[in-house]
Coordinates of C-alpha atoms and ligand atoms in Angstrom, one line a residue:
X620 CA 29.0 -42.4 -75.9
X621 CA 27.2 -41.2 -72.6
X622 CA 25.3 -38.2 -73.9
X623 CA 22.2 -38.0 -76.1
X624 CA 24.1 -35.8 -78.6
X625 CA 21.4 -36.0 -81.2
X626 CA 19.0 -34.4 -78.8
X627 CA 21.5 -31.9 -77.7
X628 CA 22.1 -30.9 -81.2
X629 CA 18.6 -30.5 -81.8
X630 CA 18.4 -27.8 -78.9
X631 CA 21.1 -25.5 -80.8
X632 CA 19.2 -23.8 -83.7
X633 CA 22.4 -22.8 -85.5
X634 CA 23.7 -26.6 -85.8
X635 CA 20.9 -27.6 -88.1
X636 CA 21.9 -24.6 -90.6
X637 CA 24.0 -25.1 -93.7
X638 CA 27.3 -23.3 -94.5
X639 CA 28.2 -23.1 -98.0
X640 CA 25.8 -25.8 -99.1
X641 CA 27.0 -28.1 -96.4
X642 CA 25.9 -29.0 -92.9
X643 CA 27.6 -26.6 -90.6
X644 CA 30.5 -28.3 -88.8
X645 CA 31.4 -25.9 -86.0
X646 CA 34.7 -26.5 -84.4
X647 CA 35.5 -23.2 -82.9
X648 CA 33.9 -23.5 -79.5
X649 CA 37.2 -22.4 -77.9
X650 CA 36.6 -18.9 -79.4
X651 CA 32.9 -18.9 -78.3
X652 CA 30.3 -21.7 -77.8
X653 CA 27.0 -21.9 -79.8
X654 CA 23.7 -21.2 -77.8
X655 CA 21.1 -23.5 -77.1
X656 CA 17.3 -22.4 -77.5
X657 CA 16.7 -22.2 -73.8
X658 CA 19.3 -19.4 -73.4
X659 CA 18.0 -17.6 -76.5
X660 CA 14.5 -17.9 -75.2
X661 CA 15.4 -16.8 -71.7
X662 CA 16.7 -13.5 -73.1
X663 CA 13.7 -13.0 -75.3
X664 CA 11.4 -13.8 -72.7
X665 CA 13.1 -11.4 -70.2
X666 CA 13.1 -8.5 -72.8
X667 CA 9.7 -9.3 -73.8
X668 CA 8.0 -9.8 -70.3
X669 CA 10.3 -8.9 -67.4
X670 CA 12.6 -6.1 -68.6
X671 CA 13.2 -3.3 -66.3
X672 CA 16.5 -1.9 -64.8
X673 CA 17.8 -3.6 -61.6
X674 CA 18.5 -2.4 -58.1
X675 CA 16.8 0.8 -58.6
X676 CA 13.0 0.5 -58.9
X677 CA 10.5 -0.1 -56.1
X678 CA 7.9 -1.3 -58.6
X679 CA 7.1 -4.8 -59.3
X680 CA 8.8 -5.3 -62.6
X681 CA 12.1 -3.9 -61.3
X682 CA 12.1 -6.0 -58.2
X683 CA 11.5 -9.0 -60.5
X684 CA 14.1 -8.2 -62.7
X685 CA 16.5 -7.8 -59.7
X686 CA 15.4 -10.9 -58.3
X687 CA 16.2 -12.9 -61.6
X688 CA 19.6 -11.1 -62.0
X689 CA 20.7 -11.8 -58.4
X690 CA 19.4 -15.5 -58.6
X691 CA 22.1 -16.0 -61.2
X692 CA 24.9 -15.1 -58.8
X693 CA 23.8 -18.2 -56.8
X694 CA 23.8 -20.5 -59.8
X695 CA 27.1 -19.3 -60.9
X696 CA 28.5 -19.9 -57.3
X697 CA 27.0 -23.3 -57.1
X698 CA 28.4 -24.2 -60.6
X699 CA 31.9 -23.3 -59.8
X700 CA 31.8 -24.6 -56.3
X701 CA 32.0 -21.3 -54.5
X702 CA 30.4 -21.4 -51.0
X703 CA 29.9 -17.7 -50.8
X704 CA 27.8 -16.2 -53.7
X705 CA 28.9 -12.8 -52.6
X706 CA 32.5 -13.7 -54.0
X707 CA 30.8 -13.7 -57.5
X708 CA 31.3 -10.5 -59.4
X709 CA 29.7 -10.0 -62.6
X710 CA 31.8 -8.5 -65.3
X711 CA 31.6 -8.6 -69.3
X712 CA 34.1 -11.4 -69.8
X713 CA 37.5 -12.9 -68.5
X714 CA 39.3 -10.0 -70.1
X715 CA 37.5 -7.5 -68.0
X716 CA 37.9 -9.7 -64.9
X717 CA 41.6 -9.8 -65.2
X718 CA 41.8 -6.0 -65.9
X719 CA 39.7 -5.5 -62.8
X720 CA 42.2 -7.3 -60.7
X721 CA 45.1 -5.7 -62.2
X722 CA 43.9 -2.3 -61.7
X723 CA 42.2 -2.8 -58.3
X724 CA 44.3 -5.3 -56.5
X725 CA 47.3 -4.8 -58.6
X726 CA 47.9 -1.0 -58.0
X727 CA 47.2 -1.6 -54.2
X728 CA 49.6 -4.5 -53.9
X729 CA 52.3 -4.3 -56.5
X730 CA 55.3 -1.9 -56.1
X731 CA 58.6 -1.1 -57.9
X732 CA 60.8 -4.3 -58.2
X733 CA 58.1 -6.7 -57.4
X734 CA 57.6 -9.6 -59.6
X735 CA 54.7 -11.1 -61.5
X736 CA 54.9 -14.6 -62.7
X737 CA 53.1 -15.7 -65.9
X738 CA 53.7 -18.7 -68.1
X739 CA 54.6 -19.1 -71.7
X740 CA 51.2 -20.4 -72.7
X741 CA 49.0 -17.4 -71.7
X742 CA 46.3 -15.8 -73.7
X743 CA 46.9 -12.2 -74.2
X744 CA 44.1 -11.4 -71.9
X745 CA 46.4 -12.7 -69.0
X746 CA 49.5 -10.9 -70.2
X747 CA 48.6 -7.4 -71.3
X748 CA 46.9 -6.3 -68.3
X749 CA 49.9 -7.3 -66.2
X750 CA 52.3 -5.7 -68.5
X751 CA 50.3 -2.5 -68.4
X752 CA 50.3 -2.8 -64.4
X753 CA 54.1 -3.6 -64.2
X754 CA 54.8 -0.5 -66.6
X755 CA 52.7 1.6 -64.2
X756 CA 54.4 0.2 -60.9
X757 CA 57.9 -0.5 -62.0
X758 CA 57.2 -4.4 -61.7
X759 CA 58.9 -7.1 -63.5
X760 CA 57.2 -9.9 -65.4
X761 CA 58.9 -13.3 -65.2
X762 CA 57.7 -16.2 -67.5
X763 CA 57.6 -20.0 -66.6
X764 CA 58.4 -22.2 -69.5
X765 CA 56.8 -24.9 -71.3
X766 CA 58.2 -27.8 -73.0
X767 CA 58.1 -28.9 -76.6
X768 CA 54.9 -30.9 -75.9
X769 CA 53.2 -27.7 -74.6
X770 CA 53.4 -29.0 -70.9
X771 CA 54.4 -26.4 -68.2
X772 CA 57.7 -26.8 -66.6
X773 CA 56.7 -26.8 -63.0
X774 CA 60.2 -26.9 -61.6
X775 CA 61.0 -23.7 -63.8
X776 CA 57.8 -22.2 -62.5
X777 CA 58.8 -23.1 -59.0
X778 CA 62.3 -21.5 -59.3
X779 CA 60.8 -18.3 -60.3
X780 CA 58.7 -18.0 -57.2
X781 CA 60.9 -15.8 -54.9
X782 CA 60.7 -13.2 -52.1
X783 CA 59.9 -10.6 -54.8
X784 CA 57.1 -12.6 -56.3
X785 CA 53.7 -10.9 -55.6
X786 CA 51.5 -12.7 -58.1
X787 CA 51.3 -16.0 -60.0
X788 CA 48.7 -15.6 -62.8
X789 CA 48.3 -18.6 -65.1
X790 CA 45.8 -20.4 -67.4
X791 CA 43.8 -23.4 -66.1
X792 CA 43.6 -24.7 -69.6
X793 CA 45.5 -23.4 -72.7
X794 CA 43.2 -22.1 -75.5
X795 CA 45.7 -22.7 -78.2
X796 CA 47.2 -26.1 -77.0
X797 CA 44.5 -27.7 -74.9
X798 CA 47.0 -28.4 -72.1
X799 CA 45.3 -28.8 -68.5
X800 CA 47.6 -27.3 -66.0
X801 CA 48.0 -28.8 -62.5
X802 CA 45.9 -25.9 -61.1
X803 CA 45.7 -27.0 -57.5
X804 CA 49.4 -27.8 -57.2
X805 CA 50.3 -24.5 -58.8
X806 CA 48.0 -22.6 -56.4
X807 CA 49.5 -24.4 -53.4
X808 CA 53.0 -23.7 -54.5
X809 CA 52.1 -20.0 -54.6
X810 CA 50.0 -20.0 -51.3
X811 CA 53.0 -21.7 -49.3
X812 CA 55.2 -18.8 -50.4
X813 CA 52.4 -16.3 -49.5
X814 CA 52.1 -15.3 -53.2
X815 CA 48.6 -14.4 -54.6
X816 CA 47.1 -16.3 -57.5
X817 CA 44.9 -15.6 -60.4
X818 CA 43.7 -18.5 -62.5
X819 CA 42.4 -17.8 -66.0
X820 CA 39.5 -20.3 -66.3
X821 CA 38.1 -19.4 -69.6
X822 CA 38.9 -22.7 -71.4
X823 CA 38.4 -24.9 -68.1
X824 CA 34.8 -24.1 -66.9
X825 CA 33.2 -25.1 -70.4
X826 CA 34.8 -28.5 -70.3
X827 CA 35.0 -29.9 -66.9
X828 CA 33.6 -29.4 -63.3
X829 CA 35.4 -26.8 -61.7
X830 CA 35.4 -26.2 -57.9
X831 CA 37.0 -22.7 -57.1
X832 CA 37.0 -23.6 -53.4
X833 CA 38.9 -26.7 -53.9
X834 CA 41.4 -25.0 -56.2
X835 CA 41.8 -22.3 -53.6
X836 CA 43.0 -19.6 -56.0
X837 CA 42.7 -15.9 -54.7
X838 CA 41.0 -15.0 -58.1
X839 CA 39.5 -17.2 -60.6
X840 CA 38.0 -15.7 -64.0
X841 CA 35.9 -17.0 -67.0
X842 CA 33.6 -16.0 -69.7
X843 CA 29.8 -16.8 -70.1
X844 CA 29.9 -16.9 -73.8
X845 CA 32.2 -19.9 -73.8
X846 CA 29.8 -21.9 -71.6
X847 CA 27.0 -21.7 -74.1
X848 CA 25.7 -18.4 -72.6
X849 CA 25.6 -15.0 -74.1
X850 CA 28.4 -12.6 -74.9
X851 CA 28.4 -9.8 -72.2
X852 CA 28.4 -11.9 -69.1
X853 CA 31.6 -12.8 -67.3
X854 CA 32.6 -13.8 -63.8
X855 CA 35.5 -12.8 -61.4
X856 CA 35.5 -15.0 -58.5
X857 CA 37.6 -13.6 -55.6
X858 CA 38.5 -14.6 -52.0
X859 CA 36.2 -12.2 -49.9
X860 CA 38.9 -10.9 -47.7
X861 CA 40.8 -9.7 -50.7
X862 CA 37.8 -8.1 -52.5
X863 CA 36.7 -6.3 -49.4
X864 CA 40.3 -4.7 -49.0
X865 CA 40.5 -3.7 -52.8
X866 CA 39.4 -0.3 -54.1
X867 CA 36.6 -0.2 -56.7
X868 CA 37.5 -0.7 -60.4
X869 CA 35.0 1.7 -61.9
X870 CA 33.0 4.4 -60.1
X871 CA 29.5 5.4 -60.9
X872 CA 25.9 4.4 -59.9
X873 CA 25.0 1.0 -58.4
X874 CA 28.5 0.6 -56.6
X875 CA 28.0 3.2 -53.9
X876 CA 26.4 3.3 -50.4
X877 CA 26.2 7.3 -50.3
X878 CA 27.7 10.1 -52.5
X879 CA 28.2 13.8 -51.6
X880 CA 30.7 16.1 -53.1
X881 CA 32.9 15.9 -50.0
X882 CA 33.2 12.1 -50.5
X883 CA 31.6 8.8 -51.4
X884 CA 31.2 5.5 -49.5
X885 CA 31.1 2.2 -51.4
X886 CA 28.5 -0.5 -51.5
X887 CA 29.6 -4.0 -50.1
X888 CA 31.0 -6.5 -52.2
X889 CA 30.0 -7.7 -54.8
X890 CA 28.2 -4.5 -55.9
X891 CA 31.2 -2.4 -55.1
X892 CA 32.6 -3.9 -58.4
X893 CA 29.5 -3.4 -60.5
X894 CA 29.1 0.0 -61.5
X895 CA 26.4 1.1 -63.9
X896 CA 23.6 -0.9 -65.6
X897 CA 25.0 -4.3 -66.2
X898 CA 24.2 -6.5 -69.3
X899 CA 21.1 -7.6 -67.4
X900 CA 19.7 -9.8 -70.1
X901 CA 23.0 -11.7 -70.6
X902 CA 23.2 -12.4 -67.1
X903 CA 19.7 -13.9 -67.2
X904 CA 20.9 -15.9 -70.3
X905 CA 23.9 -17.0 -68.6
X906 CA 21.7 -18.5 -65.8
X907 CA 19.8 -20.3 -68.2
X908 CA 22.9 -21.6 -69.7
X909 CA 24.3 -23.0 -66.4
X910 CA 20.8 -24.6 -65.9
X911 CA 21.2 -26.2 -69.2
X912 CA 24.8 -27.5 -68.5
X913 CA 23.9 -28.7 -65.0
X914 CA 21.1 -30.8 -66.3
X915 CA 23.5 -32.5 -68.9
X916 CA 26.3 -32.8 -66.1
X917 CA 29.7 -31.4 -66.4
X918 CA 31.3 -34.9 -65.5
X919 CA 29.4 -36.3 -68.4
X920 CA 30.4 -33.4 -70.8
X921 CA 34.1 -34.0 -70.0
X922 CA 33.8 -37.7 -70.5
X923 CA 32.4 -37.1 -74.0
X924 CA 34.6 -34.5 -75.1
X925 CA 37.6 -36.8 -74.1
X926 CA 36.2 -39.6 -76.3
X927 CA 35.9 -36.9 -79.1
X928 CA 39.6 -35.8 -78.4
X929 CA 40.8 -39.5 -78.6
X930 CA 38.8 -40.0 -81.9
X931 CA 39.9 -36.9 -83.5
X932 CA 43.6 -37.7 -82.7
X933 CA 43.2 -41.2 -84.3
X934 CA 41.6 -39.8 -87.5
X935 CA 43.8 -36.8 -87.9
X936 CA 46.9 -39.0 -88.0
X937 CA 45.7 -40.0 -91.4
X938 CA 46.1 -36.5 -92.8
X939 CA 49.2 -36.2 -94.8
X940 CA 51.8 -33.8 -93.6
X941 CA 49.9 -32.9 -90.4
X942 CA 51.6 -31.8 -87.4
X943 CA 49.7 -31.3 -84.0
X944 CA 51.0 -28.6 -81.8
X945 CA 50.5 -29.5 -78.2
X946 CA 50.9 -33.1 -77.1
X947 CA 50.2 -32.9 -73.3
X948 CA 48.8 -36.1 -71.7
X949 CA 46.3 -33.9 -69.8
X950 CA 44.5 -32.1 -72.5
X951 CA 41.1 -30.8 -73.3
X952 CA 39.4 -31.3 -76.6
X953 CA 41.6 -28.7 -78.5
X954 CA 43.7 -29.6 -81.3
X955 CA 46.1 -27.1 -83.1
X956 CA 47.7 -28.2 -86.2
X957 CA 49.8 -27.1 -89.0
X958 CA 50.1 -28.9 -92.2
X959 CA 53.1 -28.9 -94.7
X960 CA 53.4 -25.9 -96.9
X961 CA 49.9 -24.6 -96.4
X962 CA 49.3 -21.4 -94.2
X963 CA 47.1 -21.9 -91.3
X964 CA 44.9 -19.1 -92.9
X965 CA 44.8 -20.9 -96.3
X966 CA 43.8 -24.2 -94.2
X967 CA 40.9 -22.2 -92.6
X968 CA 39.7 -20.9 -95.9
X969 CA 39.9 -24.2 -97.6
X970 CA 37.9 -25.8 -94.6
X971 CA 35.4 -23.0 -94.5
X972 CA 34.6 -24.0 -98.2
X973 CA 33.6 -27.3 -97.0
X974 CA 31.4 -25.8 -94.2
X975 CA 33.9 -26.6 -91.4
X976 CA 34.6 -23.6 -89.1
X977 CA 37.9 -23.7 -87.4
X978 CA 40.1 -21.0 -86.2
X979 CA 43.3 -19.9 -87.8
X980 CA 45.9 -17.6 -86.6
X981 CA 47.9 -16.9 -83.4
X982 CA 44.8 -17.4 -81.0
X983 CA 45.8 -14.3 -79.1
X984 CA 48.9 -16.2 -77.9
X985 CA 51.7 -14.9 -79.8
X986 CA 54.4 -15.6 -77.3
X987 CA 53.1 -19.1 -77.2
X988 CA 53.5 -19.3 -81.0
X989 CA 57.0 -18.1 -80.8
X990 CA 58.0 -20.8 -78.2
X991 CA 56.3 -23.5 -80.4
X992 CA 58.3 -22.2 -83.5
X993 CA 55.2 -21.6 -85.5
X994 CA 53.7 -18.3 -86.8
X995 CA 50.2 -19.5 -86.3
X996 CA 48.2 -22.6 -86.2
X997 CA 44.7 -23.9 -87.4
X998 CA 42.7 -24.9 -84.2
X999 CA 39.7 -27.2 -83.8
X1000 CA 38.1 -27.0 -80.6
X1001 CA 35.2 -29.3 -79.7
X1002 CA 32.3 -28.9 -77.3
X1003 CA 29.8 -31.6 -76.1
X1004 CA 27.6 -30.9 -79.2
X1005 CA 30.2 -32.1 -81.6
X1006 CA 30.1 -35.6 -83.0
X1007 CA 32.5 -38.1 -84.7
X1008 CA 30.6 -37.1 -87.8
X1009 CA 32.1 -33.6 -87.5
X1010 CA 35.4 -34.9 -87.1
X1011 CA 35.0 -37.0 -90.1
X1012 CA 34.1 -34.0 -92.1
X1013 CA 37.1 -32.2 -90.6
X1014 CA 39.5 -34.9 -91.7
X1015 CA 37.9 -35.2 -95.2
X1016 CA 38.1 -31.6 -95.8
X1017 CA 41.7 -31.6 -94.5
X1018 CA 42.8 -34.4 -96.8
X1019 CA 41.4 -32.4 -99.8
X1020 CA 43.2 -29.4 -98.3
X1021 CA 46.5 -31.2 -98.1
X1022 CA 46.1 -32.6 -101.6
X1023 CA 45.7 -28.8 -102.9
X1024 CA 49.0 -27.8 -101.5
X1025 CA 51.0 -31.0 -102.1
Ligands
PLP1479 N1 41.7 -16.5 -71.5 C1 41.7 -17.6 -72.3 C2 42.5 -19.0 -72.0 C3 40.9 -17.7 -73.5 O1 40.9 -18.6 -74.3 C4 40.3 -16.4 -73.8 C5 39.3 -16.3 -75.0 O2 39.5 -16.9 -75.9 C6 40.2 -15.4 -73.0 C7 41.0 -15.4 -71.7 C8 39.4 -14.1 -73.1 O3 38.1 -14.4 -73.1 P1 37.1 -13.2 -73.4 O4 37.6 -12.7 -74.8 O5 35.8 -13.7 -73.3 O6 37.4 -12.0 -72.4

């Protein structure tokens, strides 16, 4: 084990609480990560001593709030390997980032008969905005298949990339299966054909070092709340030439250069896409989260989480009737499973009784569930603050659950 996990755990207040009389075993970081004290403190401190609206005041407090807010842009850029911090657009979450691209870039660039290629393993956030766009513009959605292990069929995806394809949008890491897609290869396939790419990095950025410049996608999105930051802070990274050519998404204050009733000119990127007062305190907390992760090291986090995954796979094999859904070799620390005869919701409820928090349901990936032939799964998703003891508690609770339904 490469991390001082006991120290790390002591830095997350919630991890020393109890749930139903048991130590909390939090295995739902794929949905949202817990927050370290430094993030909570950064937000409380900002509200207590530095709070003012940004970009507006000439007074010291507002200038200081603006400085702190804008400093996070640079932190995010460095964190995800973007050379140009102006390519970082703050949004609320990955979902909003995808909607921004679908509305702004999509309506400008997609016309009747054009094709948008997705994969079977997408989160609804990377399906529904494209469907809505396709409906508005008369475009067609095509879907790349995955195999029974949950691995993307790259040959099938390649066969879908034709002269009508305008966009390839796919997830870097599947939230429901853990599959890590060959992101650089897929982006290159699209780029060689002049196709724009959007990568959903919501499940990748929390678990591995990501370099958006190396990946080379036109758009890359993720959510701050999954990287131990607060909810309300998300990121769209876009290529500057595309962002500059795109119309604004939302209109209002803070995104303009000048306004008259005859017409409005817009602020330069990134502010053109940041209308209205943002969630300032969340962005400040997000900055603290990035500092925290950088101090631990994303490579160390990835290595540690991989050890957890290997250990969990070994231990879970002992649970009677378990079937793991998603067996890709390249896999993040996410384990979706079903148990003979037990509905995933019942599994989730039984585990909750033992203080073990897992997600149960379709994981906002209904087409994927259909492809894998299950209505739903239970999902344990791990973070760097989880331990082997957490996995032991999961296994113990699952054996008990399996017994109940036997
Ligand atoms: N994409 C993936 C792969 C996800 O796992 C999620 C959330 O679980 C999202 C997108 C949407 O994230 P958010 O709800 O933060 O917008």
